[in-house]
XYZ file of C-alpha atoms in Angstrom:
166
model
C 96.247 78.665 95.263
C 99.513 79.962 93.889
C 100.534 81.532 97.186
C 99.936 79.631 100.407
C 98.718 82.870 101.923
C 98.381 86.451 100.809
C 101.461 88.637 101.044
C 101.321 90.966 104.015
C 99.619 94.277 103.207
C 102.820 95.949 104.413
C 104.850 94.452 101.531
C 105.936 97.249 99.209
C 108.296 95.285 96.922
C 107.326 91.851 95.644
C 109.140 89.616 93.184
C 107.906 86.223 92.084
C 110.239 86.017 89.108
C 111.092 82.573 87.805
C 108.353 80.867 89.817
C 106.889 78.962 86.861
C 103.575 80.698 87.511
C 101.033 79.519 84.941
C 97.661 80.987 83.950
C 95.859 79.578 86.994
C 98.633 80.841 89.256
C 98.528 84.287 87.680
C 94.797 84.552 88.275
C 95.115 83.433 91.902
C 98.061 85.756 92.490
C 96.317 88.789 91.009
C 93.187 88.042 93.021
C 95.210 87.778 96.242
C 97.480 90.783 95.774
C 95.026 93.363 94.390
C 93.970 94.466 97.885
C 97.546 95.326 98.899
C 97.379 99.109 98.888
C 101.063 99.427 99.789
C 102.582 97.457 96.881
C 104.843 99.759 94.872
C 107.125 97.385 92.958
C 106.022 94.122 91.336
C 108.335 91.787 89.394
C 106.742 88.906 87.480
C 109.664 88.153 85.141
C 110.495 84.749 83.688
C 107.338 82.841 84.484
C 105.308 80.615 82.167
C 104.257 82.301 78.918
C 101.517 84.807 79.634
C 98.195 84.069 78.005
C 95.398 86.528 77.289
C 93.822 85.542 80.623
C 97.053 86.148 82.580
C 97.587 89.461 80.816
C 94.059 90.678 81.564
C 94.560 89.782 85.238
C 97.779 91.809 85.423
C 96.128 94.674 83.518
C 93.493 94.700 86.253
C 96.248 95.132 88.837
C 97.717 98.041 86.878
C 94.336 99.775 86.874
C 93.322 98.935 90.457
C 96.523 99.314 92.486
C 97.017 103.027 93.153
C 100.415 102.699 94.840
C 102.062 100.619 92.070
C 104.985 102.552 90.579
C 107.191 99.809 89.068
C 106.131 96.789 87.059
C 108.509 94.333 85.422
C 107.113 91.837 82.914
C 110.220 90.620 81.123
C 110.641 87.195 79.560
C 106.943 86.265 79.658
C 106.625 85.753 75.893
C 104.108 88.574 75.699
C 102.847 89.053 72.167
C 101.404 92.093 70.416
C 97.793 91.407 71.488
C 98.837 91.105 75.141
C 100.857 94.296 74.808
C 97.769 96.112 73.556
C 95.852 95.035 76.688
C 98.679 96.169 78.973
C 99.109 99.458 77.109
C 95.409 100.214 77.593
C 95.744 99.562 81.329
C 98.860 101.735 81.672
C 97.061 104.564 79.853
C 94.549 104.554 82.745
C 97.197 104.448 85.483
C 98.493 107.660 87.026
C 101.148 106.226 89.361
C 103.253 103.814 87.299
C 106.684 105.321 86.624
C 108.603 102.268 85.380
C 107.531 99.485 83.020
C 109.771 96.632 81.894
C 108.688 94.692 78.804
C 112.081 93.455 77.693
C 112.733 89.992 76.266
C 109.215 89.306 75.031
C 107.742 88.709 71.578
C 106.830 92.277 70.678
C 106.896 93.080 66.967
C 106.215 96.164 64.857
C 102.487 95.655 65.492
C 103.002 96.584 69.156
C 104.634 99.902 68.209
C 101.449 101.940 67.684
C 99.962 100.704 70.987
C 103.141 101.618 72.852
C 103.252 104.977 71.084
C 99.672 105.691 72.132
C 100.532 104.684 75.701
C 103.367 107.224 75.711
C 101.123 109.899 74.227
C 98.386 109.457 76.848
C 100.252 108.477 80.028
C 101.864 111.421 81.809
C 103.637 109.615 84.659
C 105.696 106.850 83.039
C 109.364 107.807 83.296
C 111.107 104.586 82.251
C 110.174 102.056 79.582
C 112.353 99.067 78.708
C 111.526 97.457 75.354
C 114.918 95.877 74.726
C 115.367 92.400 73.295
C 112.137 92.285 71.314
C 111.493 92.351 67.571
C 110.003 95.793 67.072
C 112.127 96.435 63.976
C 112.419 99.941 62.550
C 108.670 100.288 61.949
C 107.766 99.542 65.578
C 110.517 101.749 66.976
C 109.379 104.629 64.744
C 105.806 104.230 66.051
C 107.093 104.415 69.628
C 109.121 107.506 68.750
C 106.540 109.216 66.527
C 106.424 113.002 66.314
C 103.213 113.021 68.333
C 104.837 111.039 71.152
C 107.897 113.261 71.167
C 105.749 116.412 71.164
C 103.281 115.328 73.865
C 105.224 113.144 76.301
C 107.170 115.151 78.859
C 107.555 112.498 81.572
C 109.627 109.766 79.882
C 113.296 110.117 80.797
C 114.542 106.582 80.008
C 113.672 104.484 76.971
C 115.591 101.297 76.177
C 114.914 100.055 72.645
C 118.200 98.223 72.155
C 118.391 94.889 70.315
C 115.098 95.200 68.447
C 116.201 94.042 65.010
C 116.392 97.590 63.640
C 118.226 97.394 60.342
C 119.152 100.206 57.985
């Protein structure tokens, strides 16, 4: 297994960033940590590129961990399809307040999924999308009139360095 033993149920903040966790490790980790009802902050940054299987496992955590408020998934080479899966999970989560998706492979195709996430989710306060390739089209989808009109919870949005050109 990825972890020699399950993290203590008392652990509220857990980072396994840069651990070279692969698909098998991600599955084992998600299986082991899902029962931790106290986990509030989870950092999975800079591990092996996330596959569809890894992403679905993390999406399951987002849906099934009621205490989770912060999730950081930077530098995992997430693509647009993986982002769609995560966005769907976050739409069904009522506790997540911070989501970090910076330094991935998000393009304009991810924009509508992220925009829908922001339209539906009423608890997310911070979203970091920096250092992706959303371009103007993707950024405009995230900041659509519907999102601006309906979302009252988001207070911090980082869309810097997304190849937006005039």
